[in-house]
Amino acid sequence: MSGFSTPAILLRRIDHGDYDLIVVFLTLEKGKISVIAKNAKKSRKRFSGLLEPFTALELVCGPSRSGGMHILKEASMESPFAGIRADVYKTLYAGYWAELINGWVEDWKPQPRIYRLLYDAFSALDLGIAGPAESSIIFQIRFLSIAGYSPKLDSCCKCGILLDRIPAGEVIFDLEKGGIVCNGCTAGESRTRLRISKGTVKQLCWIRENEFNKLKRLRFTQKSVMEAQAAMEAFVPYYLGRMPRSLKVLEQMRRR
Ligand SMILES: [Zn+2]
């Protein structure tokens, strides 16, 4: 395959021998790719300060030899997002989002909406436009929506009654059913059922339909942050079928 250039966001770095790094990027034009950065470990000057976690770069990659990996020829900085790496919580959240994308997005399948979502989310996190917890709620529900795994939020999964017509102030967020269930259709809480207020569900519905940039000024109450965070961080692992390692670390940090 011939060489190419593309905007890219660094998701992951893996040591490759004594001198080289394998770097996983989400690119705008090629989807997720892994490339070899020759001598990136040996010579700090080679890609000086560029191959840091979460940076947005413009890449120039050489052609791949006999079906192997492409070689990273040049990189130039678009956005360093240094504010993320300066803060341990921001780093953990960014790591969680990068892990979701690394696990879900297929190699060489362009996902421009996912790219834009990650770029906007890192930008909001970097500049502190929205809090890390709020940004993560927005990222997760938008990610699920774009990926086609969106929970059903506008009506009861069992009887179909619209959210607005459910008389109670709270509903059940049911992981097994894949969305909300009204109180008349459920037999209480369990490990896969969480209580959530209608206000929080409405907020999630609104977020899902809007681009990240419109959501910056969205105000969450403390209660809806707690509820939406619990719902999203239960739903994402349930649907992926595994617990992201970075989410486990994030939960341990919160308990300290
Ligand atoms: Zn119902």
PDB file of N, CA and C in Angstrom, residues 10 17 29 33 36 38 99 103 105 131 134-135 141 144 146 151 179 183 186 196 203 229 239:
ATOM      1  N   LEU A  10      -3.315  10.230  18.922  1.00  0.00           N
ATOM      2  CA  LEU A  10      -2.560   9.091  19.451  1.00  0.00           C
ATOM      3  C   LEU A  10      -3.369   8.370  20.541  1.00  0.00           C
ATOM      4  N   GLY A  17      10.984  -3.685  20.446  1.00  0.00           N
ATOM      5  CA  GLY A  17      12.440  -3.815  20.481  1.00  0.00           C
ATOM      6  C   GLY A  17      13.061  -2.679  21.279  1.00  0.00           C
ATOM      7  N   GLU A  29      -8.770   9.957   8.189  1.00  0.00           N
ATOM      8  CA  GLU A  29      -9.036   9.428   6.848  1.00  0.00           C
ATOM      9  C   GLU A  29      -8.890   7.917   6.712  1.00  0.00           C
ATOM     10  N   ILE A  33      -5.224   2.938  12.948  1.00  0.00           N
ATOM     11  CA  ILE A  33      -4.059   2.315  12.300  1.00  0.00           C
ATOM     12  C   ILE A  33      -2.942   2.135  13.325  1.00  0.00           C
ATOM     13  N   ILE A  36       4.828   1.951  12.686  1.00  0.00           N
ATOM     14  CA  ILE A  36       6.110   1.848  13.393  1.00  0.00           C
ATOM     15  C   ILE A  36       6.812   3.199  13.365  1.00  0.00           C
ATOM     16  N   LYS A  38      10.268   4.390  13.855  1.00  0.00           N
ATOM     17  CA  LYS A  38      11.645   3.895  13.959  1.00  0.00           C
ATOM     18  C   LYS A  38      12.491   4.840  14.803  1.00  0.00           C
ATOM     19  N   GLU A  99      -9.276   3.802  25.204  1.00  0.00           N
ATOM     20  CA  GLU A  99      -9.406   2.343  25.264  1.00  0.00           C
ATOM     21  C   GLU A  99     -10.702   1.884  24.584  1.00  0.00           C
ATOM     22  N   GLY A 103     -10.628  -0.467  21.309  1.00  0.00           N
ATOM     23  CA  GLY A 103     -11.287  -1.781  21.347  1.00  0.00           C
ATOM     24  C   GLY A 103     -12.399  -1.929  20.328  1.00  0.00           C
ATOM     25  N   VAL A 105     -13.186   0.431  17.382  1.00  0.00           N
ATOM     26  CA  VAL A 105     -13.029   0.869  15.985  1.00  0.00           C
ATOM     27  C   VAL A 105     -12.128  -0.119  15.232  1.00  0.00           C
ATOM     28  N   GLY A 131     -16.453  19.671  33.029  1.00  0.00           N
ATOM     29  CA  GLY A 131     -15.744  18.840  33.997  1.00  0.00           C
ATOM     30  C   GLY A 131     -15.447  17.475  33.402  1.00  0.00           C
ATOM     31  N   GLU A 134     -18.548  15.137  33.570  1.00  0.00           N
ATOM     32  CA  GLU A 134     -19.579  15.553  32.609  1.00  0.00           C
ATOM     33  C   GLU A 134     -19.131  15.228  31.173  1.00  0.00           C
ATOM     34  N   SER A 135     -17.860  15.528  30.864  1.00  0.00           N
ATOM     35  CA  SER A 135     -17.346  15.237  29.520  1.00  0.00           C
ATOM     36  C   SER A 135     -17.441  13.748  29.213  1.00  0.00           C
ATOM     37  N   ILE A 141     -22.319   8.584  25.829  1.00  0.00           N
ATOM     38  CA  ILE A 141     -23.629   8.460  25.176  1.00  0.00           C
ATOM     39  C   ILE A 141     -23.523   8.765  23.681  1.00  0.00           C
ATOM     40  N   LEU A 144     -21.808   5.660  22.063  1.00  0.00           N
ATOM     41  CA  LEU A 144     -22.772   4.561  21.907  1.00  0.00           C
ATOM     42  C   LEU A 144     -23.726   4.844  20.750  1.00  0.00           C
ATOM     43  N   ILE A 146     -23.227   6.797  18.029  1.00  0.00           N
ATOM     44  CA  ILE A 146     -22.554   6.695  16.729  1.00  0.00           C
ATOM     45  C   ILE A 146     -22.234   5.224  16.412  1.00  0.00           C
ATOM     46  N   PRO A 151     -28.638   3.101  24.113  1.00  0.00           N
ATOM     47  CA  PRO A 151     -29.742   2.558  24.908  1.00  0.00           C
ATOM     48  C   PRO A 151     -31.066   3.208  24.505  1.00  0.00           C
ATOM     49  N   GLY A 179     -32.278  -0.401  28.010  1.00  0.00           N
ATOM     50  CA  GLY A 179     -32.808   0.957  28.120  1.00  0.00           C
ATOM     51  C   GLY A 179     -33.688   1.122  29.335  1.00  0.00           C
ATOM     52  N   ASN A 183     -41.993   1.767  35.938  1.00  0.00           N
ATOM     53  CA  ASN A 183     -42.145   1.055  37.212  1.00  0.00           C
ATOM     54  C   ASN A 183     -43.193  -0.054  37.151  1.00  0.00           C
ATOM     55  N   THR A 186     -41.590  -3.518  35.843  1.00  0.00           N
ATOM     56  CA  THR A 186     -40.395  -4.119  36.418  1.00  0.00           C
ATOM     57  C   THR A 186     -40.616  -4.513  37.862  1.00  0.00           C
ATOM     58  N   ILE A 196     -33.075   5.719  38.026  1.00  0.00           N
ATOM     59  CA  ILE A 196     -32.593   6.947  37.394  1.00  0.00           C
ATOM     60  C   ILE A 196     -33.776   7.911  37.264  1.00  0.00           C
ATOM     61  N   GLN A 203     -32.027  14.447  29.855  1.00  0.00           N
ATOM     62  CA  GLN A 203     -30.752  15.096  29.547  1.00  0.00           C
ATOM     63  C   GLN A 203     -29.905  14.194  28.631  1.00  0.00           C
ATOM     64  N   GLN A 229     -23.548   9.014  35.257  1.00  0.00           N
ATOM     65  CA  GLN A 229     -22.248   8.330  35.305  1.00  0.00           C
ATOM     66  C   GLN A 229     -22.434   6.847  35.628  1.00  0.00           C
ATOM     67  N   TYR A 239     -22.409  -3.871  27.385  1.00  0.00           N
ATOM     68  CA  TYR A 239     -22.568  -4.073  25.945  1.00  0.00           C
ATOM     69  C   TYR A 239     -21.285  -4.468  25.240  1.00  0.00           C
TER      70      TYR A 239
END
